[in-house]
Amino acid sequence: MTQNHNGRSNASMVEPRKVYDLAGLTSIVTGSSRGIGAGIALELARRGANVVVNYTSDKSKNAAESIVSTIKGCGSGARAIAIQANVVLPDDQKKVVEAALELSGDEAINILVHNAGNGDDCYLPEITEDFYSMQTDLNVKAPIFLTQKVIPHMPRGGRIILISSCSARMGVAQHTVYAASKASNESFARVWATELGQSKGITVNCVNPGPVATDGYFDSTQEFIDDLKPLVDSTPAEARVGEVRDIAPIVGFLASEESRWVTGSTVSACGGLLLF
Ligand SMILES: NC(=O)c1ccc[n+]([C@@H]2O[C@H](COP(=O)([O-])OP(=O)(O)OC[C@H]3O[C@@H](n4cnc5c(N)ncnc54)[C@H](OP(=O)(O)O)[C@@H]3O)[C@@H](O)[C@H]2O)c1
């Protein structure tokens, strides 16, 4: 079992809970073959939720299947299926929704987590139209049109959670498109909380991680990671980047009945790196 930066075991990510507060519910977690999405998929499953584990590239098939196996064996009774789909594409969005309906057995999709995101870095002069489209298609367009397709199947008590980023508020160099597109996720939470609240009984919230130790983070340029180091070292909670296990339980809470009075909010999940 892997260890986090404190030398503590990450075993709790896959251990079953005593109370399966999401039992009988069905969830979609986009981009859940690895990183934060995989952690969220496991967190929802150990609370009892069925999970559609989504990924997009051929190379992640085994990783996604391995998350599915872990879910099936975690002891909570959760079911899971791995679906290769590019959530930017309308037909692939339909595939994800159909998989969730099949998994649920009762035609209900109760939890939708928009986790898949593109975080490539680029200075302003180098931004191309293609780069702009690649990031905004995944970070802005996909959540809108996937949500549109899920809503007709989401009963009252439904939960939508968007994984944004502290970068949306921080002014990090090279994040023109990333920060702006992630800021849209906070706006979605506020607007959709209003549109889907009283009328449909759905809550919508956003989670803003700071830097988290995933492939996505370590794929950044060394220059980017070096620039961020003084900031990471000054993180109030501890001088380190976040772990997946720091983020996933927040999503677990926001997916649960206990979060019923929280909607339209953005939770800062960054050890105090950003205090607003
Ligand atoms: N890591 C950080 O420091 C950090 C900080 C703040 C916010 N975030 C946000 O947290 C989320 C997860 O980040 P991460 O670092 O865990 O990412 P990651 O390690 O790069 O993993 C990305 C996941 O998204 C999937 N994905 C990518 N494009 C997709 C698409 N078009 N359709 C469906 N799935 C797609 C990938 O599938 P494949 O495996 O098939 O490629 C993979 O499962 C992102 O929204 C990111 O912006 C991350």
GROMACS .gro file of C-alpha atoms and ligand atoms in nm:
model
  324
    1MET     CA    1   0.000   0.000   0.000
    2THR     CA    2   0.133   0.343  -0.088
    3GLN     CA    3   0.227   0.598   0.176
    4ASN     CA    4   0.141   0.966   0.171
    5HIS     CA    5   0.392   1.240   0.245
    6ASN     CA    6   0.343   1.197   0.621
    7GLY     CA    7   0.442   0.831   0.599
    8ARG     CA    8   0.084   0.733   0.683
    9SER     CA    9  -0.079   0.452   0.489
   10ASN     CA   10  -0.328   0.530   0.212
   11ALA     CA   11  -0.515   0.209   0.296
   12SER     CA   12  -0.825   0.399   0.407
   13MET     CA   13  -0.886   0.490   0.041
   14VAL     CA   14  -0.998   0.135  -0.031
   15GLU     CA   15  -1.111   0.007   0.310
   16PRO     CA   16  -1.487  -0.033   0.337
   17ARG     CA   17  -1.672   0.198   0.575
   18LYS     CA   18  -1.908   0.072   0.841
   19VAL     CA   19  -2.184   0.300   0.714
   20TYR     CA   20  -2.260   0.280   0.343
   21ASP     CA   21  -2.434   0.614   0.314
   22LEU     CA   22  -2.435   0.607  -0.068
   23ALA     CA   23  -2.561   0.248  -0.101
   24GLY     CA   24  -2.802   0.201  -0.390
   25LEU     CA   25  -2.693   0.525  -0.560
   26THR     CA   26  -2.519   0.542  -0.897
   27SER     CA   27  -2.243   0.784  -0.988
   28ILE     CA   28  -2.040   0.895  -1.287
   29VAL     CA   29  -1.685   1.014  -1.225
   30THR     CA   30  -1.527   1.152  -1.541
   31GLY     CA   31  -1.153   1.090  -1.579
   32SER     CA   32  -1.132   0.826  -1.306
   33SER     CA   33  -0.868   0.585  -1.436
   34ARG     CA   34  -0.601   0.760  -1.227
   35GLY     CA   35  -0.521   1.062  -1.011
   36ILE     CA   36  -0.790   1.256  -0.826
   37GLY     CA   37  -1.072   1.095  -1.027
   38ALA     CA   38  -0.961   0.742  -0.931
   39GLY     CA   39  -0.950   0.849  -0.566
   40ILE     CA   40  -1.302   0.994  -0.593
   41ALA     CA   41  -1.432   0.677  -0.761
   42LEU     CA   42  -1.292   0.466  -0.475
   43GLU     CA   43  -1.427   0.704  -0.212
   44LEU     CA   44  -1.781   0.695  -0.354
   45ALA     CA   45  -1.763   0.316  -0.390
   46ARG     CA   46  -1.647   0.252  -0.036
   47ARG     CA   47  -1.950   0.454   0.073
   48GLY     CA   48  -2.158   0.209  -0.133
   49ALA     CA   49  -2.222   0.397  -0.461
   50ASN     CA   50  -2.204   0.224  -0.798
   51VAL     CA   51  -1.947   0.398  -1.017
   52VAL     CA   52  -1.897   0.452  -1.389
   53VAL     CA   53  -1.518   0.471  -1.415
   54ASN     CA   54  -1.443   0.684  -1.721
   55TYR     CA   55  -1.117   0.724  -1.910
   56THR     CA   56  -1.026   0.820  -2.264
   57SER     CA   57  -0.691   0.682  -2.382
   58ASP     CA   58  -0.614   0.321  -2.480
   59LYS     CA   59  -0.318   0.317  -2.244
   60SER     CA   60  -0.547   0.363  -1.942
   61LYS     CA   61  -0.772   0.063  -2.008
   62ASN     CA   62  -0.587  -0.158  -1.757
   63ALA     CA   63  -0.575   0.116  -1.495
   64ALA     CA   64  -0.950   0.173  -1.528
   65GLU     CA   65  -1.022  -0.202  -1.509
   66SER     CA   66  -0.805  -0.220  -1.199
   67ILE     CA   67  -1.011   0.056  -1.031
   68VAL     CA   68  -1.326  -0.139  -1.123
   69SER     CA   69  -1.183  -0.457  -0.964
   70THR     CA   70  -1.086  -0.270  -0.649
   71ILE     CA   71  -1.438  -0.129  -0.625
   72LYS     CA   72  -1.601  -0.468  -0.673
   73GLY     CA   73  -1.378  -0.615  -0.402
   74CYS     CA   74  -1.403  -0.334  -0.151
   75GLY     CA   75  -1.684  -0.494   0.046
   76SER     CA   76  -1.946  -0.221   0.019
   77GLY     CA   77  -2.155  -0.400  -0.244
   78ALA     CA   78  -2.083  -0.128  -0.501
   79ARG     CA   79  -2.091  -0.218  -0.869
   80ALA     CA   80  -1.864  -0.056  -1.129
   81ILE     CA   81  -1.796  -0.044  -1.499
   82ALA     CA   82  -1.508   0.107  -1.698
   83ILE     CA   83  -1.610   0.318  -1.998
   84GLN     CA   84  -1.368   0.453  -2.254
   85ALA     CA   85  -1.517   0.781  -2.370
   86ASN     CA   86  -1.394   1.127  -2.457
   87VAL     CA   87  -1.638   1.340  -2.257
   88VAL     CA   88  -1.593   1.627  -2.502
   89LEU     CA   89  -1.779   1.432  -2.773
   90PRO     CA   90  -2.161   1.419  -2.770
   91ASP     CA   91  -2.180   1.052  -2.873
   92ASP     CA   92  -1.928   0.956  -2.607
   93GLN     CA   93  -2.125   1.154  -2.346
   94LYS     CA   94  -2.429   0.941  -2.443
   95LYS     CA   95  -2.217   0.627  -2.393
   96VAL     CA   96  -2.130   0.737  -2.039
   97VAL     CA   97  -2.494   0.809  -1.955
   98GLU     CA   98  -2.612   0.477  -2.102
   99ALA     CA   99  -2.348   0.289  -1.902
  100ALA     CA  100  -2.465   0.459  -1.582
  101LEU     CA  101  -2.830   0.374  -1.652
  102GLU     CA  102  -2.737   0.012  -1.715
  103LEU     CA  103  -2.529  -0.001  -1.397
  104SER     CA  104  -2.798   0.155  -1.181
  105GLY     CA  105  -3.069  -0.097  -1.253
  106ASP     CA  106  -3.333   0.165  -1.172
  107GLU     CA  107  -3.269   0.423  -1.444
  108ALA     CA  108  -3.133   0.678  -1.195
  109ILE     CA  109  -2.804   0.865  -1.198
  110ASN     CA  110  -2.766   1.020  -0.854
  111ILE     CA  111  -2.414   1.164  -0.852
  112LEU     CA  112  -2.218   1.330  -1.132
  113VAL     CA  113  -1.857   1.430  -1.073
  114HIS     CA  114  -1.693   1.640  -1.344
  115ASN     CA  115  -1.329   1.557  -1.276
  116ALA     CA  116  -1.168   1.516  -1.621
  117GLY     CA  117  -0.976   1.833  -1.695
  118ASN     CA  118  -0.689   1.961  -1.901
  119GLY     CA  119  -0.422   2.159  -1.720
  120ASP     CA  120  -0.149   2.219  -1.977
  121ASP     CA  121   0.063   2.529  -1.921
  122CYS     CA  122   0.131   2.803  -2.178
  123TYR     CA  123   0.250   3.164  -2.170
  124LEU     CA  124   0.013   3.416  -2.327
  125PRO     CA  125   0.214   3.481  -2.648
  126GLU     CA  126   0.226   3.109  -2.731
  127ILE     CA  127  -0.144   3.032  -2.690
  128THR     CA  128  -0.294   2.903  -3.014
  129GLU     CA  129  -0.657   2.863  -3.109
  130ASP     CA  130  -0.611   2.485  -3.092
  131PHE     CA  131  -0.467   2.503  -2.739
  132TYR     CA  132  -0.755   2.728  -2.635
  133SER     CA  133  -1.014   2.488  -2.779
  134MET     CA  134  -0.851   2.177  -2.632
  135GLN     CA  135  -0.870   2.319  -2.278
  136THR     CA  136  -1.206   2.491  -2.299
  137ASP     CA  137  -1.369   2.193  -2.473
  138LEU     CA  138  -1.281   1.969  -2.180
  139ASN     CA  139  -1.301   2.214  -1.890
  140VAL     CA  140  -1.604   2.419  -1.998
  141LYS     CA  141  -1.802   2.258  -2.280
  142ALA     CA  142  -1.795   1.896  -2.158
  143PRO     CA  143  -1.945   1.968  -1.813
  144ILE     CA  144  -2.228   2.170  -1.970
  145PHE     CA  145  -2.334   1.910  -2.225
  146LEU     CA  146  -2.276   1.603  -2.008
  147THR     CA  147  -2.481   1.763  -1.731
  148GLN     CA  148  -2.757   1.835  -1.984
  149LYS     CA  149  -2.771   1.465  -2.070
  150VAL     CA  150  -2.766   1.347  -1.708
  151ILE     CA  151  -3.028   1.582  -1.561
  152PRO     CA  152  -3.332   1.398  -1.705
  153HIS     CA  153  -3.214   1.087  -1.516
  154MET     CA  154  -3.121   1.255  -1.187
  155PRO     CA  155  -3.386   1.222  -0.917
  156ARG     CA  156  -3.435   1.468  -0.628
  157GLY     CA  157  -3.143   1.446  -0.386
  158GLY     CA  158  -2.903   1.440  -0.683
  159ARG     CA  159  -2.552   1.575  -0.650
  160ILE     CA  160  -2.329   1.745  -0.907
  161ILE     CA  161  -1.968   1.817  -0.811
  162LEU     CA  162  -1.717   1.999  -1.030
  163ILE     CA  163  -1.343   1.963  -0.975
  164SER     CA  164  -1.200   2.305  -1.050
  165SER     CA  165  -0.866   2.438  -0.921
  166CYS     CA  166  -0.727   2.701  -0.684
  167SER     CA  167  -0.559   2.830  -0.998
  168ALA     CA  168  -0.896   2.978  -1.098
  169ARG     CA  169  -0.830   3.252  -0.838
  170MET     CA  170  -0.451   3.267  -0.809
  171GLY     CA  171  -0.298   3.435  -1.113
  172VAL     CA  172  -0.049   3.154  -1.177
  173ALA     CA  173   0.179   3.226  -1.477
  174GLN     CA  174   0.103   3.011  -1.787
  175HIS     CA  175  -0.257   2.954  -1.673
  176THR     CA  176  -0.447   3.202  -1.893
  177VAL     CA  177  -0.679   2.941  -2.041
  178TYR     CA  178  -0.668   2.690  -1.753
  179ALA     CA  179  -0.752   2.946  -1.484
  180ALA     CA  180  -1.029   3.105  -1.689
  181SER     CA  181  -1.180   2.771  -1.785
  182LYS     CA  182  -1.164   2.644  -1.426
  183ALA     CA  183  -1.326   2.967  -1.303
  184SER     CA  184  -1.621   2.869  -1.522
  185ASN     CA  185  -1.670   2.560  -1.302
  186GLU     CA  186  -1.726   2.781  -0.997
  187SER     CA  187  -1.981   2.977  -1.199
  188PHE     CA  188  -2.156   2.658  -1.306
  189ALA     CA  189  -2.191   2.559  -0.940
  190ARG     CA  190  -2.358   2.890  -0.855
  191VAL     CA  191  -2.584   2.910  -1.161
  192TRP     CA  192  -2.687   2.544  -1.158
  193ALA     CA  193  -2.748   2.552  -0.779
  194THR     CA  194  -3.008   2.816  -0.857
  195GLU     CA  195  -3.153   2.652  -1.167
  196LEU     CA  196  -3.163   2.296  -1.030
  197GLY     CA  197  -3.227   2.364  -0.660
  198GLN     CA  198  -3.593   2.406  -0.569
  199SER     CA  199  -3.715   2.284  -0.907
  200LYS     CA  200  -3.522   1.955  -0.912
  201GLY     CA  201  -3.382   1.905  -0.561
  202ILE     CA  202  -3.023   1.882  -0.689
  203THR     CA  203  -2.722   2.041  -0.519
  204VAL     CA  204  -2.423   2.161  -0.719
  205ASN     CA  205  -2.083   2.236  -0.569
  206CYS     CA  206  -1.726   2.288  -0.676
  207VAL     CA  207  -1.401   2.167  -0.517
  208ASN     CA  208  -1.079   2.361  -0.576
  209PRO     CA  209  -0.767   2.153  -0.513
  210GLY     CA  210  -0.427   2.318  -0.490
  211PRO     CA  211  -0.133   2.122  -0.637
  212VAL     CA  212  -0.194   1.748  -0.591
  213ALA     CA  213   0.060   1.468  -0.650
  214THR     CA  214  -0.084   1.308  -0.967
  215ASP     CA  215   0.036   1.242  -1.320
  216GLY     CA  216  -0.140   1.562  -1.420
  217TYR     CA  217   0.072   1.766  -1.177
  218PHE     CA  218   0.402   1.591  -1.252
  219ASP     CA  219   0.340   1.630  -1.628
  220SER     CA  220   0.388   2.006  -1.574
  221THR     CA  221   0.715   2.155  -1.691
  222GLN     CA  222   0.999   2.152  -1.438
  223GLU     CA  223   1.005   2.531  -1.465
  224PHE     CA  224   0.640   2.541  -1.356
  225ILE     CA  225   0.698   2.306  -1.061
  226ASP     CA  226   1.009   2.502  -0.954
  227ASP     CA  227   0.819   2.832  -0.972
  228LEU     CA  228   0.547   2.688  -0.750
  229LYS     CA  229   0.786   2.545  -0.487
  230PRO     CA  230   0.810   2.853  -0.261
  231LEU     CA  231   0.432   2.870  -0.256
  232VAL     CA  232   0.402   2.499  -0.176
  233ASP     CA  233   0.660   2.537   0.102
  234SER     CA  234   0.450   2.813   0.256
  235THR     CA  235   0.127   2.609   0.260
  236PRO     CA  236  -0.024   2.676   0.606
  237ALA     CA  237  -0.143   2.320   0.684
  238GLU     CA  238   0.187   2.152   0.589
  239ALA     CA  239   0.476   2.227   0.353
  240ARG     CA  240   0.378   1.979   0.082
  241VAL     CA  241   0.158   1.932  -0.223
  242GLY     CA  242  -0.179   1.768  -0.166
  243GLU     CA  243  -0.252   1.397  -0.189
  244VAL     CA  244  -0.550   1.241  -0.364
  245ARG     CA  245  -0.669   1.129  -0.020
  246ASP     CA  246  -0.687   1.495   0.087
  247ILE     CA  247  -0.942   1.567  -0.186
  248ALA     CA  248  -1.159   1.255  -0.230
  249PRO     CA  249  -1.334   1.263   0.112
  250ILE     CA  250  -1.451   1.620   0.047
  251VAL     CA  251  -1.625   1.493  -0.265
  252GLY     CA  252  -1.762   1.200  -0.062
  253PHE     CA  253  -1.922   1.445   0.179
  254LEU     CA  254  -2.061   1.664  -0.101
  255ALA     CA  255  -2.212   1.351  -0.259
  256SER     CA  256  -2.386   1.252   0.063
  257GLU     CA  257  -2.723   1.340   0.213
  258GLU     CA  258  -2.537   1.517   0.496
  259SER     CA  259  -2.435   1.795   0.255
  260ARG     CA  260  -2.801   1.882   0.178
  261TRP     CA  261  -2.762   2.245   0.297
  262VAL     CA  262  -2.449   2.310   0.089
  263THR     CA  263  -2.505   2.420  -0.269
  264GLY     CA  264  -2.353   2.673  -0.506
  265SER     CA  265  -2.037   2.670  -0.296
  266THR     CA  266  -1.670   2.627  -0.376
  267VAL     CA  267  -1.459   2.434  -0.126
  268SER     CA  268  -1.093   2.528  -0.117
  269ALA     CA  269  -0.899   2.201  -0.083
  270CYS     CA  270  -0.543   2.325  -0.070
  271GLY     CA  271  -0.414   2.320   0.288
  272GLY     CA  272  -0.480   2.693   0.319
  273LEU     CA  273  -0.260   2.786   0.023
  274LEU     CA  274  -0.541   3.011  -0.091
  275LEU     CA  275  -0.750   3.159   0.188
  276PHE     CA  276  -1.059   3.262  -0.010
  277LIG     N1  277  -0.324   1.746  -0.993
  277LIG     C1  278  -0.333   1.872  -0.959
  277LIG     O1  279  -0.235   1.935  -0.912
  277LIG     C2  280  -0.465   1.945  -0.973
  277LIG     C3  281  -0.480   2.067  -0.905
  277LIG     C4  282  -0.600   2.135  -0.917
  277LIG     C5  283  -0.702   2.083  -0.993
  277LIG     N2  284  -0.686   1.965  -1.058
  277LIG     C6  285  -0.797   1.915  -1.139
  277LIG     O2  286  -0.833   1.786  -1.093
  277LIG     C7  287  -0.878   1.708  -1.203
  277LIG     C8  288  -0.799   1.577  -1.208
  277LIG     O3  289  -0.663   1.609  -1.220
  277LIG     P1  290  -0.548   1.495  -1.210
  277LIG     O4  291  -0.422   1.567  -1.184
  277LIG     O5  292  -0.594   1.386  -1.121
  277LIG     O6  293  -0.549   1.444  -1.362
  277LIG     P2  294  -0.463   1.329  -1.433
  277LIG     O7  295  -0.377   1.260  -1.336
  277LIG     O8  296  -0.401   1.394  -1.553
  277LIG     O9  297  -0.579   1.229  -1.483
  277LIG     C9  298  -0.671   1.277  -1.577
  277LIG    C10  299  -0.787   1.182  -1.590
  277LIG    O10  300  -0.883   1.243  -1.680
  277LIG    C11  301  -0.902   1.157  -1.791
  277LIG     N3  302  -0.930   1.237  -1.910
  277LIG    C12  303  -0.852   1.328  -1.971
  277LIG     N4  304  -0.915   1.379  -2.078
  277LIG    C13  305  -1.036   1.316  -2.085
  277LIG    C14  306  -1.144   1.323  -2.173
  277LIG     N5  307  -1.144   1.407  -2.279
  277LIG     N6  308  -1.252   1.244  -2.153
  277LIG    C15  309  -1.254   1.158  -2.047
  277LIG     N7  310  -1.154   1.147  -1.959
  277LIG    C16  311  -1.046   1.225  -1.978
  277LIG    C17  312  -0.774   1.076  -1.801
  277LIG    O11  313  -0.800   0.959  -1.876
  277LIG     P3  314  -0.677   0.877  -1.942
  277LIG    O12  315  -0.612   0.805  -1.827
  277LIG    O13  316  -0.741   0.787  -2.040
  277LIG    O14  317  -0.586   0.978  -2.006
  277LIG    C18  318  -0.748   1.050  -1.653
  277LIG    O15  319  -0.833   0.950  -1.604
  277LIG    C19  320  -0.863   1.794  -1.328
  277LIG    O16  321  -0.985   1.857  -1.358
  277LIG    C20  322  -0.761   1.898  -1.286
  277LIG    O17  323  -0.773   2.018  -1.358
  277LIG    C21  324  -0.569   1.895  -1.049
   0.00000   0.00000   0.00000
